[in-house]
Amino acid sequence: MASSIDFRPSRRRLLQAAGLALAAGALSPWRLRADPTHRSRLILLGTAGGPTPKSDRAAPASAIVVDGVIYVIDCGNGVARQMVKAGLDLGALRHVFITHQHSDHNADVGNLPWLAWSGPLHTRVDLWGPPPLTDMTRQFLALNAVDIHIREKDEGRPPLAPVLVPHDLTEPGVVMHDERVKVTAALVQHPPVTPAFAYRFDCPDRSIVFSGDTRPSDNLIKLAHGADVLVHEVMYLPALEKLIGSEPNAARLREHLLASHTTTEQVGRVATEAGVKTLVLNHFVPGGGNPPVPDDVWRDAVAPHFKGRLMVGHDLMEL
């Protein structure tokens, strides 16, 4: 990317971002605290589980913001819009982490930086996740070459290809470390998808762990040991049986869900064994339904197995 490009945000852009943030704070019932300087923000952008769009929850995605820099974890459909609704500046996106290659987690891994690039984003975005992330990025650029070329020529935008920098992850350990956060990955079990990762973000003020999709995992327990926050997927079996009962492939779907996800009882035990301070339920299975599973049902199913702070996640909740 040419060094002559001015990456500094304009005053107008800063004012727009500030206005969006104020609006999001006024509208969202899930904003729990103000954002102190130099402290991390955790925003649940989408909390549904599964690829089918839901009316009451957006697709899986979360964001951590440290010193104004945005790290996105998973990219379900519609994540760019969820970021705008949360008052986040798309131009501040710098890193995207994908836990595993399932469509509810990777559908917008290319779309997010592409749509941000059509607006305020002009700086490098590193993409981290299991293979074939590098090949997916190449194919994404080829698929959208017509639009990209038009916007580069007609609107004078910098080339998009150098902005997207993918990294294929195959092994656990520290995968990224900058001046704000250290990100450590652990292999979890989400058969038949492999590899599948959980991520731990050690921020200046606290540690935040994302389980990704997994059945109960010793590797995750070790990764989350003593963490301040564990954001963990959850499955409620009574509602699940009702939901899939009418599916023609109910037997196979039930087998997959039981083998690759974590029940309400199990997630409480995992959080207790890891010794985390706060457990945030996320990636709800079932994530929709008519009517949806009430918050108190989720809470009451987990609480007997975890005595720390327990939060039932919702879209745009900030912790």
Coordinates of C-alpha atoms in Angstrom, one line a residue:
M1 CA 0.0 0.0 0.0
A2 CA 1.4 3.4 -1.0
S3 CA 2.9 5.3 1.9
S4 CA 1.5 8.6 0.6
I5 CA -2.0 7.6 1.6
D6 CA -3.2 9.5 4.7
F7 CA -4.6 7.0 7.1
R8 CA -5.5 9.5 9.8
P9 CA -9.3 9.6 10.4
S10 CA -10.9 12.9 9.4
R11 CA -12.6 15.1 11.9
R12 CA -15.9 14.4 10.2
R13 CA -15.3 10.6 10.6
L14 CA -14.4 11.0 14.2
L15 CA -17.6 13.0 14.9
Q16 CA -19.7 10.4 13.0
A17 CA -18.1 7.5 15.1
A18 CA -18.7 9.4 18.3
G19 CA -22.3 10.0 17.3
L20 CA -22.9 6.4 16.5
A21 CA -21.4 5.3 19.8
L22 CA -23.6 7.7 21.8
A23 CA -26.6 6.5 19.8
A24 CA -25.8 2.8 20.5
G25 CA -25.3 3.5 24.2
A26 CA -28.7 5.2 24.3
L27 CA -30.6 2.5 22.4
S28 CA -29.0 -0.7 23.7
P29 CA -30.3 -2.1 27.0
W30 CA -27.2 -4.3 27.2
R31 CA -24.5 -1.6 27.7
L32 CA -23.3 -2.4 31.2
R33 CA -20.6 0.1 31.9
A34 CA -18.8 3.1 30.4
D35 CA -15.6 2.6 28.5
P36 CA -12.7 3.8 30.7
T37 CA -9.6 4.9 28.9
H38 CA -7.1 2.2 28.1
R39 CA -9.5 -0.6 29.1
S40 CA -10.9 -3.3 27.0
R41 CA -14.5 -3.4 25.7
L42 CA -16.2 -6.7 24.9
I43 CA -19.2 -6.5 22.6
L44 CA -21.3 -9.5 21.6
L45 CA -22.3 -8.7 18.1
G46 CA -24.3 -11.8 17.4
T47 CA -25.3 -14.6 19.8
A48 CA -27.2 -17.2 17.7
G49 CA -26.0 -20.6 17.0
G50 CA -26.3 -22.3 13.6
P51 CA -26.3 -20.9 10.0
T52 CA -30.0 -20.4 9.5
P53 CA -30.9 -16.7 10.1
K54 CA -32.9 -16.0 13.3
S55 CA -35.4 -13.2 14.0
D56 CA -34.2 -12.6 17.5
R57 CA -30.5 -13.1 17.4
A58 CA -27.8 -12.2 14.9
A59 CA -25.2 -14.7 13.6
P60 CA -22.1 -15.5 15.7
A61 CA -19.6 -12.6 16.1
S62 CA -17.9 -10.7 18.9
A63 CA -15.6 -7.8 19.2
I64 CA -12.9 -6.7 21.6
V65 CA -11.8 -3.1 21.5
V66 CA -8.6 -1.9 23.1
D67 CA -7.4 1.7 22.7
G68 CA -9.8 2.1 19.8
V69 CA -8.5 -0.9 17.9
I70 CA -11.0 -3.6 17.0
Y71 CA -10.4 -7.3 17.1
V72 CA -13.3 -9.4 15.7
I73 CA -13.9 -13.0 16.7
D74 CA -16.0 -15.0 14.2
C75 CA -17.8 -13.4 11.3
G76 CA -21.3 -14.7 10.9
N77 CA -23.7 -13.1 8.3
G78 CA -24.3 -9.4 8.9
V79 CA -21.4 -8.7 11.2
A80 CA -20.6 -5.4 9.5
R81 CA -24.1 -4.1 10.2
Q82 CA -23.9 -5.3 13.8
M83 CA -20.7 -3.4 14.3
V84 CA -22.4 -0.2 13.0
K85 CA -25.4 -0.8 15.3
A86 CA -22.9 -1.2 18.2
G87 CA -21.3 2.2 17.4
L88 CA -18.0 0.7 16.3
D89 CA -15.9 2.5 13.6
L90 CA -15.3 0.0 10.7
G91 CA -12.2 1.9 10.0
A92 CA -10.7 0.7 13.2
L93 CA -10.9 -3.0 12.3
R94 CA -7.4 -4.5 12.4
H95 CA -7.7 -8.3 13.2
V96 CA -10.3 -11.0 12.5
F97 CA -10.1 -14.4 14.2
I98 CA -12.1 -17.4 12.9
T99 CA -12.6 -20.2 15.4
H100 CA -13.5 -22.9 12.7
Q101 CA -14.7 -23.3 9.2
H102 CA -18.5 -23.4 9.6
S103 CA -20.7 -21.0 7.7
D104 CA -22.3 -19.4 10.8
H105 CA -18.7 -18.4 11.8
N106 CA -17.0 -17.6 8.5
A107 CA -19.8 -16.4 6.2
D108 CA -18.6 -12.7 6.3
V109 CA -14.9 -13.2 6.9
G110 CA -14.3 -11.6 3.4
N111 CA -17.4 -9.4 3.4
L112 CA -16.6 -7.6 6.6
P113 CA -13.3 -6.0 5.5
W114 CA -14.6 -5.6 1.9
L115 CA -17.6 -3.6 3.1
A116 CA -15.5 -1.7 5.6
W117 CA -13.0 -0.9 2.8
S118 CA -15.9 0.6 0.8
G119 CA -16.2 3.1 3.6
P120 CA -13.6 4.2 6.2
L121 CA -11.2 1.2 6.2
H122 CA -7.9 1.8 4.4
T123 CA -5.4 -0.1 6.6
R124 CA -4.2 -3.7 6.8
V125 CA -6.5 -6.3 8.3
D126 CA -5.0 -9.6 9.4
L127 CA -7.2 -12.6 9.1
W128 CA -6.5 -15.6 11.5
G129 CA -8.0 -19.0 11.4
P130 CA -7.9 -22.6 10.2
P131 CA -7.1 -23.6 6.7
P132 CA -8.0 -23.0 3.9
L133 CA -8.3 -19.3 5.0
T134 CA -5.5 -18.2 2.7
D135 CA -7.1 -19.9 -0.3
M136 CA -10.6 -18.6 0.7
T137 CA -9.2 -15.0 0.7
R138 CA -7.7 -15.5 -2.7
Q139 CA -11.0 -16.8 -4.1
F140 CA -13.0 -14.1 -2.4
L141 CA -10.9 -11.4 -4.1
A142 CA -11.4 -13.2 -7.4
L143 CA -15.1 -13.6 -6.9
N144 CA -15.6 -9.9 -6.3
A145 CA -12.9 -8.6 -8.7
V146 CA -15.4 -6.6 -10.8
D147 CA -16.7 -4.5 -7.9
I148 CA -13.3 -4.2 -6.4
H149 CA -11.7 -3.0 -9.7
I150 CA -14.6 -0.5 -10.3
R151 CA -14.2 1.0 -6.8
E152 CA -10.5 1.3 -7.1
K153 CA -10.7 3.0 -10.5
D154 CA -13.9 5.0 -10.1
E155 CA -13.6 6.0 -6.5
G156 CA -9.9 6.1 -6.1
R157 CA -9.7 3.6 -3.3
P158 CA -6.4 1.9 -2.5
P159 CA -6.1 -1.7 -3.7
L160 CA -8.0 -4.2 -1.6
A161 CA -5.8 -7.2 -2.0
P162 CA -2.9 -5.8 0.1
V163 CA -5.4 -4.9 2.9
L164 CA -6.4 -8.6 3.5
V165 CA -3.5 -10.6 5.1
P166 CA -4.6 -14.1 5.9
H167 CA -2.8 -16.5 8.3
D168 CA -3.6 -20.2 8.3
L169 CA -3.5 -21.6 11.9
T170 CA -3.0 -25.3 12.4
E171 CA -1.3 -25.5 15.9
P172 CA -2.2 -24.2 19.4
G173 CA -0.1 -21.6 21.2
V174 CA 0.4 -17.8 20.9
V175 CA -0.8 -16.8 17.5
M176 CA -0.7 -13.0 17.7
H177 CA 0.9 -10.6 20.1
D178 CA 0.9 -6.8 19.6
E179 CA 1.2 -3.8 21.9
R180 CA -2.4 -4.2 23.1
V181 CA -3.3 -7.9 23.4
K182 CA -1.8 -11.4 23.3
V183 CA -3.9 -14.0 21.6
T184 CA -3.4 -17.7 22.4
A185 CA -5.2 -20.5 20.7
A186 CA -6.2 -24.0 21.9
L187 CA -7.5 -26.9 19.9
V188 CA -11.1 -27.8 20.8
Q189 CA -13.3 -30.7 19.7
H190 CA -16.1 -29.9 17.3
P191 CA -16.3 -33.0 15.1
P192 CA -16.2 -33.4 12.3
V193 CA -14.7 -29.9 11.8
T194 CA -10.9 -29.8 12.4
P195 CA -9.0 -27.9 13.4
A196 CA -11.3 -25.9 15.6
F197 CA -9.9 -23.3 18.0
A198 CA -10.8 -21.4 21.2
Y199 CA -9.0 -18.1 21.7
R200 CA -7.8 -16.3 24.8
F201 CA -7.2 -12.5 24.7
D202 CA -4.9 -11.2 27.4
C203 CA -5.7 -7.5 27.4
P204 CA -4.1 -4.8 29.6
D205 CA -6.9 -5.0 32.1
R206 CA -8.3 -8.5 31.9
S207 CA -8.4 -11.9 30.1
I208 CA -11.3 -12.9 27.8
V209 CA -11.7 -16.4 26.4
F210 CA -13.9 -17.5 23.5
S211 CA -14.8 -21.2 23.4
G212 CA -15.8 -21.3 19.7
D213 CA -17.9 -24.3 19.0
T214 CA -16.9 -27.3 21.1
R215 CA -18.0 -30.1 23.3
P216 CA -16.5 -30.1 26.8
S217 CA -12.8 -29.6 26.3
D218 CA -9.8 -30.1 28.7
N219 CA -7.8 -27.9 26.4
L220 CA -10.3 -25.1 26.8
I221 CA -10.3 -25.5 30.5
K222 CA -6.6 -25.1 30.6
L223 CA -6.7 -22.1 28.2
A224 CA -9.4 -20.4 30.3
H225 CA -7.8 -21.1 33.7
G226 CA -8.3 -18.1 36.0
A227 CA -9.7 -16.0 33.1
D228 CA -11.8 -12.9 34.0
V229 CA -14.4 -13.7 31.3
L230 CA -15.3 -16.9 29.5
V231 CA -17.7 -16.5 26.5
H232 CA -19.0 -20.0 25.9
E233 CA -21.4 -21.7 23.6
V234 CA -24.4 -23.4 25.1
M235 CA -27.1 -25.9 24.2
Y236 CA -30.4 -26.5 26.0
L237 CA -31.5 -30.1 25.4
P238 CA -35.3 -29.9 26.2
A239 CA -35.8 -27.1 23.7
L240 CA -33.4 -28.8 21.2
E241 CA -35.5 -31.9 21.1
K242 CA -38.6 -30.0 20.4
L243 CA -36.9 -27.9 17.6
I244 CA -35.4 -30.8 15.7
G245 CA -38.3 -33.2 16.2
S246 CA -39.9 -32.3 12.9
E247 CA -36.6 -32.3 10.9
P248 CA -36.4 -35.2 8.3
N249 CA -32.7 -35.6 9.3
A250 CA -33.5 -35.4 13.0
A251 CA -31.5 -38.4 14.1
R252 CA -28.3 -37.3 12.3
L253 CA -28.7 -33.7 13.4
R254 CA -29.2 -34.8 17.1
E255 CA -26.1 -37.0 16.9
H256 CA -24.0 -34.1 15.6
L257 CA -25.2 -31.6 18.1
L258 CA -24.7 -33.9 21.1
A259 CA -21.2 -34.9 19.9
S260 CA -19.9 -31.4 19.1
H261 CA -21.6 -28.9 21.5
T262 CA -21.8 -28.2 25.2
T263 CA -25.0 -28.5 27.3
T264 CA -26.1 -26.1 30.0
E265 CA -24.9 -28.4 32.7
Q266 CA -21.6 -29.1 31.0
V267 CA -20.8 -25.4 30.4
G268 CA -21.4 -24.6 34.1
R269 CA -19.0 -27.4 35.1
V270 CA -16.4 -26.3 32.5
A271 CA -16.4 -22.7 33.9
T272 CA -16.2 -23.9 37.4
E273 CA -13.2 -26.2 36.7
A274 CA -11.5 -23.4 34.8
G275 CA -12.0 -21.0 37.8
V276 CA -13.3 -18.1 35.6
K277 CA -14.8 -15.1 37.3
T278 CA -17.6 -14.4 34.7
L279 CA -19.3 -16.8 32.4
V280 CA -21.1 -15.4 29.4
L281 CA -23.5 -17.7 27.6
N282 CA -23.3 -17.3 23.8
H283 CA -24.0 -19.2 20.6
F284 CA -27.4 -20.4 21.8
V285 CA -28.6 -23.8 20.5
P286 CA -31.4 -23.5 19.8
G287 CA -30.8 -19.9 19.0
G288 CA -34.3 -19.1 17.8
G289 CA -37.7 -20.7 18.2
N290 CA -41.2 -19.5 18.6
P291 CA -41.2 -18.6 21.4
P292 CA -37.5 -18.3 22.1
V293 CA -36.1 -19.9 25.3
P294 CA -36.4 -17.2 28.0
D295 CA -33.3 -15.9 29.8
D296 CA -34.3 -17.3 33.1
V297 CA -34.5 -20.8 31.7
W298 CA -30.9 -20.6 30.4
R299 CA -29.7 -19.1 33.7
D300 CA -31.5 -21.6 35.9
A301 CA -30.1 -24.5 33.9
V302 CA -26.5 -23.3 34.3
A303 CA -26.5 -21.7 37.7
P304 CA -26.5 -24.9 39.8
H305 CA -23.1 -25.8 38.2
F306 CA -21.4 -22.4 38.4
K307 CA -21.3 -20.0 41.3
G308 CA -19.5 -17.1 39.7
R309 CA -21.0 -14.2 37.8
L310 CA -23.4 -15.6 35.1
M311 CA -24.6 -13.6 32.1
V312 CA -27.1 -14.6 29.4
G313 CA -25.6 -13.1 26.3
H314 CA -27.6 -10.9 23.9
D315 CA -26.8 -9.1 20.7
L316 CA -25.0 -5.8 21.3
M317 CA -24.4 -6.6 25.0
E318 CA -21.2 -4.9 26.2
L319 CA -19.2 -6.0 29.1

